[in-house]
Tab-separated table of C-alpha atoms in Angstrom:
chain	number	residue	atom	x	y	z
A	168	UNK	CA	10.524	2.820	24.687
A	169	UNK	CA	12.597	1.369	22.198
A	170	UNK	CA	13.166	2.693	18.374
A	171	UNK	CA	15.576	1.238	15.375
A	172	UNK	CA	17.277	3.713	12.932
A	173	UNK	CA	18.150	1.662	9.626
A	174	UNK	CA	20.493	4.634	7.508
A	175	UNK	CA	19.997	4.273	3.898
A	176	UNK	CA	16.553	3.478	2.545
A	177	UNK	CA	18.355	2.323	-0.308
A	178	UNK	CA	22.022	0.366	-1.119
A	179	UNK	CA	23.059	-1.104	-3.939
A	180	UNK	CA	26.307	-3.170	-4.437
A	181	UNK	CA	27.933	-5.186	-7.355
A	182	UNK	CA	27.410	-9.187	-7.443
A	183	UNK	CA	30.725	-9.919	-5.608
A	184	UNK	CA	30.799	-6.954	-3.168
A	185	UNK	CA	30.556	-6.191	0.278
A	186	UNK	CA	27.126	-5.946	2.120
A	187	UNK	CA	26.964	-3.642	4.757
A	188	UNK	CA	22.662	-2.825	6.016
A	189	UNK	CA	23.363	-0.498	9.132
A	190	UNK	CA	21.071	-0.282	12.229
A	191	UNK	CA	21.126	1.179	15.254
A	192	UNK	CA	18.235	0.953	18.172
A	193	UNK	CA	17.502	2.852	21.302
A	194	UNK	CA	16.405	0.649	24.448
A	195	UNK	CA	15.879	1.743	27.832
A	196	UNK	CA	16.845	-1.933	28.967
A	197	UNK	CA	19.310	-5.046	27.174
A	198	UNK	CA	17.321	-5.314	23.890
A	199	UNK	CA	16.865	-8.643	21.492
A	200	UNK	CA	18.433	-7.375	18.128
A	201	UNK	CA	16.875	-9.195	14.960
A	202	UNK	CA	16.892	-9.041	11.004
A	203	UNK	CA	14.024	-9.539	8.842
A	204	UNK	CA	14.317	-10.106	5.391
A	205	UNK	CA	11.461	-9.750	3.129
A	206	UNK	CA	11.024	-10.748	-0.795
A	207	UNK	CA	8.542	-8.768	-2.863
A	208	UNK	CA	5.049	-9.966	-2.505
A	209	UNK	CA	5.604	-12.586	0.314
A	210	UNK	CA	6.338	-11.551	3.988
A	211	UNK	CA	8.964	-12.244	6.278
A	212	UNK	CA	12.017	-13.905	6.904
A	213	UNK	CA	13.510	-14.582	10.122
A	214	UNK	CA	17.751	-13.794	8.869
A	215	UNK	CA	19.105	-13.984	12.846
A	216	UNK	CA	18.633	-12.601	16.062
A	217	UNK	CA	21.214	-11.858	19.340
A	218	UNK	CA	19.265	-12.562	22.291
A	219	UNK	CA	22.239	-13.269	25.013
A	220	UNK	CA	25.476	-14.578	24.875
A	221	UNK	CA	28.092	-14.122	21.648
A	222	UNK	CA	27.730	-11.179	19.696
A	223	UNK	CA	28.164	-11.925	16.600
A	224	UNK	CA	25.829	-13.884	15.548
A	225	UNK	CA	25.690	-15.817	11.963
A	226	UNK	CA	21.786	-16.174	9.744
A	227	UNK	CA	21.289	-17.771	6.861
A	228	UNK	CA	22.059	-17.473	3.263
A	229	UNK	CA	26.072	-15.918	4.714
A	230	UNK	CA	24.738	-13.252	6.721
A	231	UNK	CA	25.856	-12.326	9.985
A	232	UNK	CA	25.867	-8.987	12.640
A	233	UNK	CA	27.860	-8.138	15.222
A	234	UNK	CA	25.690	-6.826	18.518
A	235	UNK	CA	27.884	-3.529	19.875
A	236	UNK	CA	26.358	-2.815	22.853
A	237	UNK	CA	28.635	0.864	22.796
A	238	UNK	CA	27.586	2.185	19.566
A	239	UNK	CA	24.050	0.427	20.233
A	240	UNK	CA	24.527	-1.420	16.916
A	241	UNK	CA	23.469	-3.871	14.366
A	242	UNK	CA	24.936	-3.863	11.510
A	243	UNK	CA	24.116	-6.714	8.989
A	244	UNK	CA	26.863	-8.111	7.107
A	245	UNK	CA	27.762	-10.167	4.210
A	246	UNK	CA	30.584	-10.964	2.764
A	247	UNK	CA	30.193	-11.338	-0.746
A	248	UNK	CA	26.585	-10.201	-2.671
A	249	UNK	CA	24.509	-12.319	-4.891
A	250	UNK	CA	21.305	-11.282	-7.560
A	251	UNK	CA	18.998	-13.170	-5.171
A	252	UNK	CA	19.891	-11.358	-2.148
A	253	UNK	CA	17.790	-8.354	-3.148
A	254	UNK	CA	15.116	-7.413	-0.721
A	255	UNK	CA	14.247	-5.382	1.602
A	256	UNK	CA	15.986	-5.500	4.897
A	257	UNK	CA	14.835	-4.767	7.833
A	258	UNK	CA	15.880	-4.765	11.745
A	259	UNK	CA	13.864	-4.913	14.997
A	260	UNK	CA	14.416	-4.872	18.557
A	261	UNK	CA	12.037	-5.623	21.420
A	262	UNK	CA	12.750	-5.686	24.925
A	263	UNK	CA	12.876	-8.424	27.657
A	264	UNK	CA	9.709	-8.559	29.248
A	265	UNK	CA	7.063	-10.860	29.320
A	266	UNK	CA	7.429	-14.676	27.088
A	267	UNK	CA	6.507	-12.929	23.748
A	268	UNK	CA	7.237	-9.541	22.935
A	269	UNK	CA	6.129	-6.802	20.319
A	270	UNK	CA	8.715	-5.726	17.532
A	271	UNK	CA	9.578	-2.709	16.957
A	272	UNK	CA	10.642	-2.303	13.317
A	273	UNK	CA	12.844	-0.385	11.350
A	274	UNK	CA	11.599	1.400	8.158
A	275	UNK	CA	13.783	-1.222	6.245
A	276	UNK	CA	16.230	-1.418	3.823
A	277	UNK	CA	16.558	-2.119	-0.538
A	278	UNK	CA	18.600	-3.755	-1.071
A	279	UNK	CA	19.897	-4.121	-5.234
A	280	UNK	CA	22.723	-6.470	-6.266
A	281	UNK	CA	23.779	-5.148	-9.965
A	282	UNK	CA	25.716	-7.327	-11.929
B	410	UNK	CA	-0.921	-25.820	8.843
B	411	UNK	CA	3.052	-25.587	7.625
B	412	UNK	CA	2.898	-21.744	8.013
B	413	UNK	CA	0.982	-18.571	9.151
B	414	UNK	CA	-2.550	-18.786	6.822
B	415	UNK	CA	-3.660	-15.453	5.569
B	416	UNK	CA	-6.883	-14.487	3.642
B	417	UNK	CA	-7.274	-13.022	1.168
B	418	UNK	CA	-4.410	-12.694	0.012
B	419	UNK	CA	-5.822	-9.518	-1.941
B	420	UNK	CA	-8.797	-7.216	-1.114
B	421	UNK	CA	-10.138	-4.168	-2.633
B	422	UNK	CA	-12.699	-2.465	-0.965
B	423	UNK	CA	-14.872	0.715	-1.550
B	424	UNK	CA	-14.378	3.738	1.256
B	425	UNK	CA	-16.849	3.210	4.019
B	426	UNK	CA	-17.008	-0.693	4.021
B	427	UNK	CA	-15.872	-2.496	6.880
B	428	UNK	CA	-13.923	-5.587	5.975
B	429	UNK	CA	-12.387	-8.686	7.918
B	430	UNK	CA	-9.034	-10.109	7.541
B	431	UNK	CA	-8.008	-13.823	8.686
B	432	UNK	CA	-5.101	-15.309	10.595
B	433	UNK	CA	-4.952	-18.414	10.990
B	434	UNK	CA	-1.358	-19.529	12.796
B	435	UNK	CA	1.144	-22.758	13.213
B	436	UNK	CA	-0.989	-24.923	15.370
B	437	UNK	CA	0.108	-25.003	18.986
B	438	UNK	CA	2.020	-21.036	18.606
B	439	UNK	CA	0.394	-19.737	21.736
B	440	UNK	CA	1.341	-15.867	20.825
B	441	UNK	CA	-0.292	-14.101	17.599
B	442	UNK	CA	0.594	-10.920	16.134
B	443	UNK	CA	-0.873	-7.708	13.565
B	444	UNK	CA	1.468	-5.805	11.845
B	445	UNK	CA	0.289	-3.041	9.287
B	446	UNK	CA	3.265	-2.485	6.923
B	447	UNK	CA	2.235	0.670	4.804
B	448	UNK	CA	4.542	2.117	1.905
B	449	UNK	CA	7.975	3.547	3.106
B	450	UNK	CA	6.354	3.613	6.730
B	451	UNK	CA	7.741	0.389	7.962
B	452	UNK	CA	5.943	-2.169	9.949
B	453	UNK	CA	3.860	-0.784	12.760
B	454	UNK	CA	2.632	-3.128	15.708
B	455	UNK	CA	-1.094	-3.179	16.181
B	456	UNK	CA	-2.480	-5.842	18.194
B	457	UNK	CA	-0.842	-9.381	20.293
B	458	UNK	CA	-2.798	-12.211	21.605
B	459	UNK	CA	-0.825	-14.165	24.319
B	460	UNK	CA	-2.744	-17.249	25.354
B	461	UNK	CA	-5.371	-16.323	27.500
B	462	UNK	CA	-3.845	-12.843	28.653
B	463	UNK	CA	-6.095	-9.995	27.403
B	464	UNK	CA	-4.178	-9.039	24.362
B	465	UNK	CA	-1.961	-6.246	24.127
B	466	UNK	CA	-4.248	-3.236	21.746
B	467	UNK	CA	-1.714	-0.098	22.081
B	468	UNK	CA	-1.065	-0.333	18.316
B	469	UNK	CA	-4.395	-0.271	16.877
B	470	UNK	CA	-4.345	2.902	15.015
B	471	UNK	CA	-8.887	4.266	16.272
B	472	UNK	CA	-11.505	2.433	17.392
B	473	UNK	CA	-12.137	1.517	14.007
B	474	UNK	CA	-9.771	-1.623	13.913
B	475	UNK	CA	-10.487	-4.406	16.249
B	476	UNK	CA	-8.954	-8.075	16.608
B	477	UNK	CA	-10.165	-11.215	17.653
B	478	UNK	CA	-8.701	-14.722	18.251
B	479	UNK	CA	-10.827	-17.438	18.874
B	480	UNK	CA	-10.417	-20.553	20.927
B	481	UNK	CA	-6.501	-19.963	21.011
B	482	UNK	CA	-6.251	-20.159	17.065
B	483	UNK	CA	-7.521	-18.512	13.768
B	484	UNK	CA	-7.628	-14.684	14.459
B	485	UNK	CA	-9.509	-11.778	12.640
B	486	UNK	CA	-8.905	-8.478	12.310
B	487	UNK	CA	-11.664	-6.001	11.839
B	488	UNK	CA	-11.666	-2.408	10.001
B	489	UNK	CA	-15.529	-0.655	10.028
B	490	UNK	CA	-15.395	2.440	7.754
B	491	UNK	CA	-12.650	1.952	5.961
B	492	UNK	CA	-10.591	5.433	5.065
B	493	UNK	CA	-7.863	5.501	2.112
B	494	UNK	CA	-5.257	5.755	4.796
B	495	UNK	CA	-6.187	2.226	5.672
B	496	UNK	CA	-4.573	1.054	2.855
B	497	UNK	CA	-1.730	-1.203	3.459
B	498	UNK	CA	0.079	-4.688	3.958
B	499	UNK	CA	-1.750	-6.360	7.415
B	500	UNK	CA	0.854	-9.040	8.303
B	501	UNK	CA	0.354	-11.561	10.852
B	502	UNK	CA	2.535	-13.183	12.934
B	503	UNK	CA	2.768	-16.416	15.324
B	504	UNK	CA	5.427	-17.476	17.804
B	505	UNK	CA	5.225	-20.303	20.383
B	506	UNK	CA	7.218	-18.511	22.628
B	507	UNK	CA	9.348	-15.597	23.043
B	508	UNK	CA	11.124	-14.025	20.409
B	509	UNK	CA	10.397	-16.550	17.206
B	510	UNK	CA	8.222	-15.162	15.293
B	511	UNK	CA	6.263	-16.533	12.083
B	512	UNK	CA	5.063	-14.632	9.074
B	513	UNK	CA	1.917	-14.829	7.079
B	514	UNK	CA	2.129	-13.629	3.154
B	515	UNK	CA	0.163	-10.911	3.806
B	516	UNK	CA	-3.460	-9.365	3.013
B	517	UNK	CA	-3.076	-6.714	0.680
B	518	UNK	CA	-5.567	-3.891	1.194
B	519	UNK	CA	-6.733	-1.242	-1.235
B	520	UNK	CA	-9.578	1.149	-0.221
B	521	UNK	CA	-10.711	3.147	-3.119
């Protein structure tokens, strides 16, 4: 069984400040890990994913995340927040079985960016 | 189409009525997923279809929920005898292969 924990349902940062959204996972097999962003009244958009290889992955809009197996974490960061980053962010995990596998999502973190 | 299309975008129904939600995936995507997003609950997996294989229905919350995928393309999620706790946003996603989900914008269902 897999699970995802996102620490902090709401995070507020100032424009230009570092964004750090935390995600910890539990998986009995090596996981695939994802971050999605959801803007109001829209579906989810993939920000980045870790499957294999380099543990630091870069995504769209300047976001990146680092897979740390020893900490079972996949935190999302961005060096400088922009007002347009305000949205809800979801971390997700899937196993490596089959050719298409369902995702288990965290409960989401709402990012607020203030002036 | 260019993306995953869901209809209707909003649906208000009376308690006890049946509803059908439609998902039109990206052409050629063999995998199709339904998720439910409730306020403060994150996304809950409901069901997925992969090619001609039997669907994985392990996430359906009760036997009032069912889904079909016709011709390997369009899918319909049906909720019978709707209850107020069924109110949520129902999201569909499709994928050409492993780990390449594209989500639709969802159907917001309100049961009154």
